[in-house]
PDB file of N, CA and C in Angstrom:
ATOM      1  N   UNK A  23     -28.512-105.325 -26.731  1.00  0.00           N
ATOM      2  CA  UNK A  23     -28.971-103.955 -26.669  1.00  0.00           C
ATOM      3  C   UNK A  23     -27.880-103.024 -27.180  1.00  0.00           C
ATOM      4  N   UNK A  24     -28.440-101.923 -27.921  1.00  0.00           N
ATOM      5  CA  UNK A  24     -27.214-101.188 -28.264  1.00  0.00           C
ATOM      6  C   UNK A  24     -28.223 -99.815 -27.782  1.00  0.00           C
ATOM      7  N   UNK A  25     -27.663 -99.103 -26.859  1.00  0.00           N
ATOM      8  CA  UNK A  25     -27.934 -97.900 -26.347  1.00  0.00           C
ATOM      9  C   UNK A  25     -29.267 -97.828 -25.525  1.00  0.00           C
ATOM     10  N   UNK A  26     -28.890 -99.423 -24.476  1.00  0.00           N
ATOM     11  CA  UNK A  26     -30.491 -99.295 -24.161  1.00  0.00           C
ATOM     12  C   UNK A  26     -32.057 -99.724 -25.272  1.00  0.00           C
ATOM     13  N   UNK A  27     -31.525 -99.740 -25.846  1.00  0.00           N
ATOM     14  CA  UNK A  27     -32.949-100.380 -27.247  1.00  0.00           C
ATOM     15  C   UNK A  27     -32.542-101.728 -28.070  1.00  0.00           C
ATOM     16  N   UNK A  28     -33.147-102.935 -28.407  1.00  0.00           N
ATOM     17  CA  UNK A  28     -32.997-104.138 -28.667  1.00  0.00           C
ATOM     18  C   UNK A  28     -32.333-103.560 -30.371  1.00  0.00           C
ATOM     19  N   UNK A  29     -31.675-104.515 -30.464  1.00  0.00           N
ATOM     20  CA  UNK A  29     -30.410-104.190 -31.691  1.00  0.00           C
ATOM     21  C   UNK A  29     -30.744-105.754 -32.670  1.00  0.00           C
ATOM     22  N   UNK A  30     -32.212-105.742 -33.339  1.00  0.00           N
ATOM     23  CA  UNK A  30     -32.336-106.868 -34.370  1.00  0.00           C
ATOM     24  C   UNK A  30     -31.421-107.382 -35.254  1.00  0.00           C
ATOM     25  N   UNK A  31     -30.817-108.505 -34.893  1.00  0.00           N
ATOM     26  CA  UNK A  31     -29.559-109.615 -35.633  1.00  0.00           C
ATOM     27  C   UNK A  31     -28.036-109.082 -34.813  1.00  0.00           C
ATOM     28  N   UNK A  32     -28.451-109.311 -33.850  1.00  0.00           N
ATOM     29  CA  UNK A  32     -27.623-109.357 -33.047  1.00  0.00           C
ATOM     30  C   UNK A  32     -27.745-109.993 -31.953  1.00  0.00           C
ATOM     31  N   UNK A  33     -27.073-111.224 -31.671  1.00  0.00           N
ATOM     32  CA  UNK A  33     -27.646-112.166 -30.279  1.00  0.00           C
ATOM     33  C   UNK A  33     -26.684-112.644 -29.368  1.00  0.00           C
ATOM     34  N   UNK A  34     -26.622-112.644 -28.358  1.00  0.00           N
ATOM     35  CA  UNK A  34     -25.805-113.505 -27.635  1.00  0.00           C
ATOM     36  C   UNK A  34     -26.121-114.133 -26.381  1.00  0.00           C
ATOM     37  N   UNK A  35     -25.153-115.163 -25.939  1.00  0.00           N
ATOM     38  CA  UNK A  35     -25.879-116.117 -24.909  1.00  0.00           C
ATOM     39  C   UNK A  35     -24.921-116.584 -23.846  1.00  0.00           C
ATOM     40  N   UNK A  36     -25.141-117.165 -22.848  1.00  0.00           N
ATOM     41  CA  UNK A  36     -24.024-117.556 -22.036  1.00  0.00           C
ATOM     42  C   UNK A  36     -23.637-116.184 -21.130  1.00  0.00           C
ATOM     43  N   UNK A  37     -22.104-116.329 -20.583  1.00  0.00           N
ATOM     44  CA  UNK A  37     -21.629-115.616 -19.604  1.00  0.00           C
ATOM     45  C   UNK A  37     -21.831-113.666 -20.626  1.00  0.00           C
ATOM     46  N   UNK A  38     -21.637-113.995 -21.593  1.00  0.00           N
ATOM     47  CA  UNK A  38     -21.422-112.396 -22.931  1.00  0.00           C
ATOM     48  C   UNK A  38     -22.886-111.760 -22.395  1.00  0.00           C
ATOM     49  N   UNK A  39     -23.948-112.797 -22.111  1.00  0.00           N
ATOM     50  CA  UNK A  39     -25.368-112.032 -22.406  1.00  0.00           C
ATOM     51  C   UNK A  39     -25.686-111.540 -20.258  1.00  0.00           C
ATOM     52  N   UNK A  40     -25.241-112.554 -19.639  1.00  0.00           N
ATOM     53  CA  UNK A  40     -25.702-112.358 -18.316  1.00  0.00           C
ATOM     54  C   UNK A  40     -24.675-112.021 -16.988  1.00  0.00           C
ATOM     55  N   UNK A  41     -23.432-112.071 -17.660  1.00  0.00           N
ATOM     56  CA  UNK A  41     -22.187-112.226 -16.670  1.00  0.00           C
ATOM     57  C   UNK A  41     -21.733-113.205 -16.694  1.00  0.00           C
ATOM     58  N   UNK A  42     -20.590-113.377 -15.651  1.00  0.00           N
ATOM     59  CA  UNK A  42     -20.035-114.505 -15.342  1.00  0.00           C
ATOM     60  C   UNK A  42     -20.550-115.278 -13.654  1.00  0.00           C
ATOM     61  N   UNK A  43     -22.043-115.789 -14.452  1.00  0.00           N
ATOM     62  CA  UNK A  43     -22.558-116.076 -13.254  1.00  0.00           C
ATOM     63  C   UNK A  43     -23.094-117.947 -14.237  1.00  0.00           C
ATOM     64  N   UNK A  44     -23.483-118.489 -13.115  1.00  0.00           N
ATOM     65  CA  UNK A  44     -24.519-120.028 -13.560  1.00  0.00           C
ATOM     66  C   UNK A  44     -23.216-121.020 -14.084  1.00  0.00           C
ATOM     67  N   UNK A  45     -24.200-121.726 -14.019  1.00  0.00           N
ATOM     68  CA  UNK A  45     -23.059-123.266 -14.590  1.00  0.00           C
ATOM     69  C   UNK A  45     -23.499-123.917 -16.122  1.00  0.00           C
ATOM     70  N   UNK A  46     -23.016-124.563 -16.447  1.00  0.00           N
ATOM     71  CA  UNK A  46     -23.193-125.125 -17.880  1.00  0.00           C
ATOM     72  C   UNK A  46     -24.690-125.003 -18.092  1.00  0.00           C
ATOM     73  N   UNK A  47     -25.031-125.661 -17.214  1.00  0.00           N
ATOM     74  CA  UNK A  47     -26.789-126.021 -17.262  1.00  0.00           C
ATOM     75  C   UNK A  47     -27.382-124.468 -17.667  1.00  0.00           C
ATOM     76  N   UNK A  48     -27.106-123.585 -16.997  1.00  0.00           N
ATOM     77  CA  UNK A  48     -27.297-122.089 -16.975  1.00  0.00           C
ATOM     78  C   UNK A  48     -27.625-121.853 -18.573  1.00  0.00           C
ATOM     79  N   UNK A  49     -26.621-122.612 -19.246  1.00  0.00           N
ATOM     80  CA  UNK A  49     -26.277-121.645 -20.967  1.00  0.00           C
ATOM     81  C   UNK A  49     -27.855-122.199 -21.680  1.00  0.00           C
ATOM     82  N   UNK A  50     -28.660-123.732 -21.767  1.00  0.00           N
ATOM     83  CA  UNK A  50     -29.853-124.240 -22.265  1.00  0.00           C
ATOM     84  C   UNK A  50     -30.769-122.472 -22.332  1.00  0.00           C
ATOM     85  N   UNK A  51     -31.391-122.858 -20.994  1.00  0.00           N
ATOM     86  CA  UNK A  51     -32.590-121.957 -21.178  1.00  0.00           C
ATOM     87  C   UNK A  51     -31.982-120.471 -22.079  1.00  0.00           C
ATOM     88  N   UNK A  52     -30.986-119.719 -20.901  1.00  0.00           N
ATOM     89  CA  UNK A  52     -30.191-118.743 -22.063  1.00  0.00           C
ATOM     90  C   UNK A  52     -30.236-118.983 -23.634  1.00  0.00           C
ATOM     91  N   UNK A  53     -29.704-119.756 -24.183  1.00  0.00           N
ATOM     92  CA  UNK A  53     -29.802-120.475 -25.430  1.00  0.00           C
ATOM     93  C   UNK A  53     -31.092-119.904 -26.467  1.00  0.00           C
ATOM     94  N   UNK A  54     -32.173-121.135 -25.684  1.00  0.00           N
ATOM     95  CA  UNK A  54     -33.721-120.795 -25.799  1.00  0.00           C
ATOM     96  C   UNK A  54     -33.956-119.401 -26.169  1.00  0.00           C
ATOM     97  N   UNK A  55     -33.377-118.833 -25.408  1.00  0.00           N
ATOM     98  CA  UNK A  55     -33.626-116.890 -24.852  1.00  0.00           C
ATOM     99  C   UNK A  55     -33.567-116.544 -26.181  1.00  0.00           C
ATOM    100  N   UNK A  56     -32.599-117.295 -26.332  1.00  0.00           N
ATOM    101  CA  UNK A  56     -31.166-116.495 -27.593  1.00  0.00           C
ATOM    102  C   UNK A  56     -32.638-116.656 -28.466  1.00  0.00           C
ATOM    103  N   UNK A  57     -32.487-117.884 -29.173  1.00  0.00           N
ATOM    104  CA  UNK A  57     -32.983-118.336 -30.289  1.00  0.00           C
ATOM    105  C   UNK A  57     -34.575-117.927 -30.755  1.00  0.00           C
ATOM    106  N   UNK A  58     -35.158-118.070 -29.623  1.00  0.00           N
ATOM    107  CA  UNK A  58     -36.762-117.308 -30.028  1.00  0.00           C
ATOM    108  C   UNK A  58     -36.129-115.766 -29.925  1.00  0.00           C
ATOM    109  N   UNK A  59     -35.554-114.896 -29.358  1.00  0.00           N
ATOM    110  CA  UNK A  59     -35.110-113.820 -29.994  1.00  0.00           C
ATOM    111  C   UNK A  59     -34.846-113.569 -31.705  1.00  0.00           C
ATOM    112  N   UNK A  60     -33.907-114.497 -32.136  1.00  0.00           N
ATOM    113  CA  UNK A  60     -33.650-114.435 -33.523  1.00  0.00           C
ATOM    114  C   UNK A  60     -35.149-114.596 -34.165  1.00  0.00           C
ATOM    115  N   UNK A  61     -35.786-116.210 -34.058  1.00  0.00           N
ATOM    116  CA  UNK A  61     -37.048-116.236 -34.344  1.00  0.00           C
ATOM    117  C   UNK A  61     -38.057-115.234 -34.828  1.00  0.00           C
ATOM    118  N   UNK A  62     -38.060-114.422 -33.290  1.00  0.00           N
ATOM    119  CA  UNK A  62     -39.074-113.097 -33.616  1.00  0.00           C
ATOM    120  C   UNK A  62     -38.610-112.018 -34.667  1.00  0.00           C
ATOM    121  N   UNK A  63     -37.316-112.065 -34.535  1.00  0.00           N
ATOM    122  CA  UNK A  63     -36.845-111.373 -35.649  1.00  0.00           C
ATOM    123  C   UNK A  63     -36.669-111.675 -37.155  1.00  0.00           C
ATOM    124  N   UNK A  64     -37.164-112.628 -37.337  1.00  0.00           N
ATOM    125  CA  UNK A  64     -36.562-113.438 -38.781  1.00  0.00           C
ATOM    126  C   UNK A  64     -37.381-112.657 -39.564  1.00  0.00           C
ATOM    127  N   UNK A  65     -38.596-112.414 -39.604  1.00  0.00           N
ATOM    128  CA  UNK A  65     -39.453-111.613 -40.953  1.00  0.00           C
ATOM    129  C   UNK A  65     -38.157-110.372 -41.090  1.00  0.00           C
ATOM    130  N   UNK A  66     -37.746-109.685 -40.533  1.00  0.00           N
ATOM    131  CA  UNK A  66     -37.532-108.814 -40.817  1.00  0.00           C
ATOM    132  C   UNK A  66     -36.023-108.892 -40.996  1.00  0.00           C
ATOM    133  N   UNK A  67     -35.259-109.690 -40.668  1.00  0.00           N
ATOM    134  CA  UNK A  67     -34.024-109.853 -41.032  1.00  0.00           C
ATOM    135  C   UNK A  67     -33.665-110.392 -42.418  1.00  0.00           C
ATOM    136  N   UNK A  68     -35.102-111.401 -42.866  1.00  0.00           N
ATOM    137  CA  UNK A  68     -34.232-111.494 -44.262  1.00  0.00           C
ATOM    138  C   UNK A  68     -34.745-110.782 -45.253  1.00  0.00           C
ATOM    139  N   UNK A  69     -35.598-109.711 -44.836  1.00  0.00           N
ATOM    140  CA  UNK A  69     -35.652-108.509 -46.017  1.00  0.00           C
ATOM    141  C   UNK A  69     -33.912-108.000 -45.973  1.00  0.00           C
ATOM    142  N   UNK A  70     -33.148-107.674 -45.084  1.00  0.00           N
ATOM    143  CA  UNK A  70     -32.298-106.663 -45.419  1.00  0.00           C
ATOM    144  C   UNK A  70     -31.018-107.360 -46.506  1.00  0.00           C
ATOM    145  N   UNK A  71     -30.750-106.698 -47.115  1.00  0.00           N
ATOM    146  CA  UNK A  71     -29.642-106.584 -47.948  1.00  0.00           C
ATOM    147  C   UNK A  71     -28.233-106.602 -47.045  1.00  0.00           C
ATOM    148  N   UNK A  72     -27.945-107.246 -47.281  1.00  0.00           N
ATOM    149  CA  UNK A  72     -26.241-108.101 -46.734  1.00  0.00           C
ATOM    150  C   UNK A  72     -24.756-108.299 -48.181  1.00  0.00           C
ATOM    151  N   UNK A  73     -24.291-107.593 -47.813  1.00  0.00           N
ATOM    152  CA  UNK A  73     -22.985-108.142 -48.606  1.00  0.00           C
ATOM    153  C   UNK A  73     -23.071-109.879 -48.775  1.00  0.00           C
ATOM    154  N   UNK A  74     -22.740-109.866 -50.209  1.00  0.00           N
ATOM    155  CA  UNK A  74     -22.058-111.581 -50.135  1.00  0.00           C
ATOM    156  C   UNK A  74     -21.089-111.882 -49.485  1.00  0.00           C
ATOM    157  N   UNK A  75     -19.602-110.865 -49.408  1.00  0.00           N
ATOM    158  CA  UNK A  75     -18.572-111.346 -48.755  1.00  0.00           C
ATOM    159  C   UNK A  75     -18.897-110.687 -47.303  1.00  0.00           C
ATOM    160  N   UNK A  76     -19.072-111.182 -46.757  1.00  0.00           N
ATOM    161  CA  UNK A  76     -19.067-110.655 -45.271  1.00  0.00           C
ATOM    162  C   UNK A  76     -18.079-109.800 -45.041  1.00  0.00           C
ATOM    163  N   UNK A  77     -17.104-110.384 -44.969  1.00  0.00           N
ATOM    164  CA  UNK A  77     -15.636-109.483 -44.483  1.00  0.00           C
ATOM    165  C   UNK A  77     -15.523-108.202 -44.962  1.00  0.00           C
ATOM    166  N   UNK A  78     -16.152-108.272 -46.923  1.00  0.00           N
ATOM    167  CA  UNK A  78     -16.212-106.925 -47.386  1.00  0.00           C
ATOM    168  C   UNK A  78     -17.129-106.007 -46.608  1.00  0.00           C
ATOM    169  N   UNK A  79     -18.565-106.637 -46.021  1.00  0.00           N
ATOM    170  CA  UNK A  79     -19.378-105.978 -45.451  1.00  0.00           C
ATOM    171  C   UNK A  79     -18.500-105.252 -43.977  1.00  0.00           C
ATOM    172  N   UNK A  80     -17.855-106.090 -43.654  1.00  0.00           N
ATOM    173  CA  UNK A  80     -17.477-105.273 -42.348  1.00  0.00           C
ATOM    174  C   UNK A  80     -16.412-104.256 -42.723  1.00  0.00           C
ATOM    175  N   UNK A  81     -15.576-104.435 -43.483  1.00  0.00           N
ATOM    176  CA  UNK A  81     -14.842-103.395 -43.749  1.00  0.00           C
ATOM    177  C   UNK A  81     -14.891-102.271 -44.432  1.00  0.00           C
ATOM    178  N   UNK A  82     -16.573-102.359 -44.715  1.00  0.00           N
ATOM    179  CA  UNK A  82     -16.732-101.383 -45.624  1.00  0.00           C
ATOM    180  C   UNK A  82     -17.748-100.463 -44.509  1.00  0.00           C
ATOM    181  N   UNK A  83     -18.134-101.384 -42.996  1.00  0.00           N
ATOM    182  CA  UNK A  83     -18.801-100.651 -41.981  1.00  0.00           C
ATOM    183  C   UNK A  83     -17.365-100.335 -40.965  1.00  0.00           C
ATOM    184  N   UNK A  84     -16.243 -99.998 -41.904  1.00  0.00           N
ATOM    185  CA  UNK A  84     -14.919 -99.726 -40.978  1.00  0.00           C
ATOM    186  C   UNK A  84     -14.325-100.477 -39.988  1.00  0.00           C
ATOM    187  N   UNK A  85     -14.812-101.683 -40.226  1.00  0.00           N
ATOM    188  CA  UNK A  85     -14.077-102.683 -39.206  1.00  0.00           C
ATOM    189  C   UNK A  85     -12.826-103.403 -39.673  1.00  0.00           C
ATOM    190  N   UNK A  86     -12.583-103.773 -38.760  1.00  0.00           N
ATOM    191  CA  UNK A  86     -10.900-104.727 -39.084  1.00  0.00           C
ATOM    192  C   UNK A  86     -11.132-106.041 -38.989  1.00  0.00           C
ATOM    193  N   UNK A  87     -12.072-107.050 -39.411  1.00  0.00           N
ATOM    194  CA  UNK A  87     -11.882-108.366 -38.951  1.00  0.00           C
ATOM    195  C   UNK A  87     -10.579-108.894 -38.976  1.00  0.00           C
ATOM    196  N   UNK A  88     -10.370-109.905 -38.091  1.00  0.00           N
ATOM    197  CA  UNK A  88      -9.483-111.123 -38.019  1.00  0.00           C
ATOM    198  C   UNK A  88      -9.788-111.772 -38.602  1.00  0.00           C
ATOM    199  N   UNK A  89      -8.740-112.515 -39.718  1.00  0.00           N
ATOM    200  CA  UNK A  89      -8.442-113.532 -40.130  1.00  0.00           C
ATOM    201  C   UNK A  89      -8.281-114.712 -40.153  1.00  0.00           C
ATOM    202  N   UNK A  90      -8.079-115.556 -40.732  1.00  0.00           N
ATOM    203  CA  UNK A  90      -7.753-117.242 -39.948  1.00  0.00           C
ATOM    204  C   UNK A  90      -6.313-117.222 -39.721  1.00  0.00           C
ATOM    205  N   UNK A  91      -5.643-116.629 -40.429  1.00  0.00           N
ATOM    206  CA  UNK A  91      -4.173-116.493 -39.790  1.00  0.00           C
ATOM    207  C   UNK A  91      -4.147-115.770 -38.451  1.00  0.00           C
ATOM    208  N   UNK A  92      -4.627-114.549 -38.450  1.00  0.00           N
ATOM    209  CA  UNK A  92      -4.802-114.111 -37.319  1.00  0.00           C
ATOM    210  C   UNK A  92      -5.111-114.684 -36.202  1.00  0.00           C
ATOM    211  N   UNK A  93      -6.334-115.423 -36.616  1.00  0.00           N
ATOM    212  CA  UNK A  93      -6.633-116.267 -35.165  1.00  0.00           C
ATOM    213  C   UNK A  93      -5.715-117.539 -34.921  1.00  0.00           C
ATOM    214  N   UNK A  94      -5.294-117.952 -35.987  1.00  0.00           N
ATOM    215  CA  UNK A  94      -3.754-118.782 -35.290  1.00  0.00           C
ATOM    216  C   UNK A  94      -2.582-118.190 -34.582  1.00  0.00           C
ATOM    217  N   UNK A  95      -2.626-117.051 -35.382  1.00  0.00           N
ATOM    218  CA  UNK A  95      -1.260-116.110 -34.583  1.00  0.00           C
ATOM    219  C   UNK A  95      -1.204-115.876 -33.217  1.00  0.00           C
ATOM    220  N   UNK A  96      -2.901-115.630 -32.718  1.00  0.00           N
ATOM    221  CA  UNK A  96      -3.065-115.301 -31.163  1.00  0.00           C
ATOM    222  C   UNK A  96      -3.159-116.824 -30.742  1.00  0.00           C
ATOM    223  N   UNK A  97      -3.981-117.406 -31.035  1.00  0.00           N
ATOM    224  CA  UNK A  97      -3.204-119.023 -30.304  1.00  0.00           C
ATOM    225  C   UNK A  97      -2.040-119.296 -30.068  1.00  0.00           C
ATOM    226  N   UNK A  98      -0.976-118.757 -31.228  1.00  0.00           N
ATOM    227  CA  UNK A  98       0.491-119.286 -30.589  1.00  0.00           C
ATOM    228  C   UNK A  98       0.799-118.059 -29.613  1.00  0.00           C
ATOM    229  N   UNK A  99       0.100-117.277 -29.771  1.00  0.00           N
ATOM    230  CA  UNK A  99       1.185-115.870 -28.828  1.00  0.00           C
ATOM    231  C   UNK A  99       0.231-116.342 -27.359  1.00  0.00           C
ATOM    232  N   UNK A 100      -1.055-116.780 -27.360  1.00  0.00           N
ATOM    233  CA  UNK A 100      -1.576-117.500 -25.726  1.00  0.00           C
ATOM    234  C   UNK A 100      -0.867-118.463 -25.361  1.00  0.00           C
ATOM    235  N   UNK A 101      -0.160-119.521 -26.430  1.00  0.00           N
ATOM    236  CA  UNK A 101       0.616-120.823 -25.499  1.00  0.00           C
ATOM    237  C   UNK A 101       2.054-120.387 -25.290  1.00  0.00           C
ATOM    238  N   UNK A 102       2.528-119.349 -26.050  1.00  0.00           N
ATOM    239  CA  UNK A 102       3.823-118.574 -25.825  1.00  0.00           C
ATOM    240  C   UNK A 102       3.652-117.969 -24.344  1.00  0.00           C
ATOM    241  N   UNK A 103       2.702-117.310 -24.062  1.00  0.00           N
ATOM    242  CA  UNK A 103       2.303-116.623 -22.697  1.00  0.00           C
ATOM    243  C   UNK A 103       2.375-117.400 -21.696  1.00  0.00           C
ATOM    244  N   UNK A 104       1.720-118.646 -22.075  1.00  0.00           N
ATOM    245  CA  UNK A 104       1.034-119.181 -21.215  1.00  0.00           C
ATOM    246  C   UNK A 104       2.953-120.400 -20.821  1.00  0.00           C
ATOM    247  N   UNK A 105       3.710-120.771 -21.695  1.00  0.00           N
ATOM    248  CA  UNK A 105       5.124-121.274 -21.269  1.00  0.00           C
ATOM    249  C   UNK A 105       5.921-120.035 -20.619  1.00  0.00           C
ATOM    250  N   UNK A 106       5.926-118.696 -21.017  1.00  0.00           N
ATOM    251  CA  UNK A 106       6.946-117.866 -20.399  1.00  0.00           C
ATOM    252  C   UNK A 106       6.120-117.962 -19.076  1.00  0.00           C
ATOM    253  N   UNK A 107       5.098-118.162 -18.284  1.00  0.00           N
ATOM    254  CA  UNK A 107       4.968-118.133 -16.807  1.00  0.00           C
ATOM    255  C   UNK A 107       5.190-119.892 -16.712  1.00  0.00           C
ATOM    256  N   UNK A 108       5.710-120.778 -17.359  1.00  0.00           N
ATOM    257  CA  UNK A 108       5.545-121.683 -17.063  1.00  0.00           C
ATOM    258  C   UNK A 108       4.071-122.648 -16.509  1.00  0.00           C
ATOM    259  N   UNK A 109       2.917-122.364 -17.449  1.00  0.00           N
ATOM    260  CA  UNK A 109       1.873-122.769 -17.149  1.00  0.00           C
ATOM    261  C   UNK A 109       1.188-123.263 -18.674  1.00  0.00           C
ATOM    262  N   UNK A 110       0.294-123.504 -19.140  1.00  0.00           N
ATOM    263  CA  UNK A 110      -0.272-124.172 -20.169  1.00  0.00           C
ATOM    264  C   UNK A 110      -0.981-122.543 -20.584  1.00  0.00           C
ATOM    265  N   UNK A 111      -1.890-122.639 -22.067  1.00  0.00           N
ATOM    266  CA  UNK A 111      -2.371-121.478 -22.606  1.00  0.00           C
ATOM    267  C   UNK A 111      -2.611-120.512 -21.259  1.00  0.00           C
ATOM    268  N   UNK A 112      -2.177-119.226 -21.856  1.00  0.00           N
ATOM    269  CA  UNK A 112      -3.333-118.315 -21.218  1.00  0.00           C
ATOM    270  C   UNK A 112      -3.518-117.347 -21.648  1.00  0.00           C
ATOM    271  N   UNK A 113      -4.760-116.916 -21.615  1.00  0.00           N
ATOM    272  CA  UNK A 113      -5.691-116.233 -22.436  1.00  0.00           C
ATOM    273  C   UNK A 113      -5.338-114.566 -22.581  1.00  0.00           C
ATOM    274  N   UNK A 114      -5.255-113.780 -23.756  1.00  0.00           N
ATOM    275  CA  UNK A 114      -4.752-112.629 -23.800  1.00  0.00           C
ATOM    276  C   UNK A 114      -6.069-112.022 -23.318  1.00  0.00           C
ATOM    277  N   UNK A 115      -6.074-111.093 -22.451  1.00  0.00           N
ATOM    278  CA  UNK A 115      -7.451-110.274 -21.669  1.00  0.00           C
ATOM    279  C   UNK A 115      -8.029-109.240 -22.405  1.00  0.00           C
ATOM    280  N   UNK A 116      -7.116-108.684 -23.350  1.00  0.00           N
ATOM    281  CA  UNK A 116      -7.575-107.157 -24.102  1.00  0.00           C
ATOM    282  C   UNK A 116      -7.677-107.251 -25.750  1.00  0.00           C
ATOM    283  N   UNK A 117      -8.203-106.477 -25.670  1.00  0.00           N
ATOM    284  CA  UNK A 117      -8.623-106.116 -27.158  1.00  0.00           C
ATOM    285  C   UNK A 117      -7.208-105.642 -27.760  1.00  0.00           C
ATOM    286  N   UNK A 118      -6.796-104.925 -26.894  1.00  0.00           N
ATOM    287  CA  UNK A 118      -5.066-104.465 -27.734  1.00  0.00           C
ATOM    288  C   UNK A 118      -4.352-105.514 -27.704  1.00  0.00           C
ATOM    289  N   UNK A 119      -4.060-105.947 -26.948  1.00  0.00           N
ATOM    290  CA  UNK A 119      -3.162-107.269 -27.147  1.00  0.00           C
ATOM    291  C   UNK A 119      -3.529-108.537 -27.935  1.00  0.00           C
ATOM    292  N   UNK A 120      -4.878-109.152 -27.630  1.00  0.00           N
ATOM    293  CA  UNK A 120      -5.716-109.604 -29.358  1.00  0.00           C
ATOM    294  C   UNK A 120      -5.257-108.748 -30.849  1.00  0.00           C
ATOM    295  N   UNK A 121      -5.364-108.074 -30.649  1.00  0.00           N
ATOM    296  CA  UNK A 121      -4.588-107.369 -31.875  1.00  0.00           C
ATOM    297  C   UNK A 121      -3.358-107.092 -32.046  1.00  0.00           C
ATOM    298  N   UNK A 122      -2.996-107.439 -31.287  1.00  0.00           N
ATOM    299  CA  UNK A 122      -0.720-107.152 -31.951  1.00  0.00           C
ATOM    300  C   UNK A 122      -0.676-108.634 -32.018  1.00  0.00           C
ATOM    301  N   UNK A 123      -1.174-109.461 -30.978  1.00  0.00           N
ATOM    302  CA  UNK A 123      -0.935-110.593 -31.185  1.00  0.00           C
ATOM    303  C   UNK A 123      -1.217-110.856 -32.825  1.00  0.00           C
ATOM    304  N   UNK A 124      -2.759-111.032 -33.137  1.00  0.00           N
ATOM    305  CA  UNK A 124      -3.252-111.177 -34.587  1.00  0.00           C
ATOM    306  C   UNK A 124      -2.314-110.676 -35.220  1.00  0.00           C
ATOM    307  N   UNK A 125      -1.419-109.552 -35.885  1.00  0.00           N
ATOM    308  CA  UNK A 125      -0.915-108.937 -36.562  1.00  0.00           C
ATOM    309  C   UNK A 125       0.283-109.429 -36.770  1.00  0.00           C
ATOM    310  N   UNK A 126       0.769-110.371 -35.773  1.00  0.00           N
ATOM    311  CA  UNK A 126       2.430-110.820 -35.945  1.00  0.00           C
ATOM    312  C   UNK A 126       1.527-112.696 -36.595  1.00  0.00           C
ATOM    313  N   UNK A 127       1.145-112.607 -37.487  1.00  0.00           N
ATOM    314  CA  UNK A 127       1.361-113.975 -38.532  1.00  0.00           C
ATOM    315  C   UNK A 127       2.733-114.719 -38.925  1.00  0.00           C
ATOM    316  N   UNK A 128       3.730-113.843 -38.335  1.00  0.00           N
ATOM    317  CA  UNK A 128       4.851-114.453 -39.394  1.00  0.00           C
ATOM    318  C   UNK A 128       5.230-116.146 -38.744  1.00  0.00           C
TER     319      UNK A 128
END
């Protein structure tokens, strides 16, 4: 939903769509949910016009995607986190910190 009204090609499933509630078994039917959602939507999703490069598409709707470097960069900065408490990965919680992390590739 985006503002209260169903947002066509846009889906999600699991804990993103209902909380952090149910067990594995929980995600199937969810799933289902998901997928006849898309379904009902398909006539009308592949009329629209889509960028070939995706990435260009998002950045040209002002977004910043992440990269594949990027998303390695925050993997090492979660197992970096996750040794300075002396524990195995752990997970960066914010959107800001997902992003400085992403940004240090070197």
């Amino acid at each position: 939903l985006r503002d209260g009204a169903p947002s066509p090609g846009e889906y999600v499933a699991g804990w993103i769509k209902r909380g952090p509630t149910g067990v594995i078994g929980t995600n199937r039917p969810c799933a289902k949910e998901t997928v006849r959602s898309l379904l009902d939507d398909a006539p009308e999703l592949v009329r629209r016009d889509v960028p070939e490069d995706p990435l260009a598409g998002l950045r040209a709707a002002g977004l910043r995607p992440v990269e594949w470097p990027g998303w390695l960069a925050i993997e090492r900065a979660e197992a970096e986190l996750g040794r300075s408490l002396g524990r195995g990965v752990v997970k960066i919680p914010d959107w800001a910190g997902l992003r400085r992390a992403a940004q240090e590739q070197g």
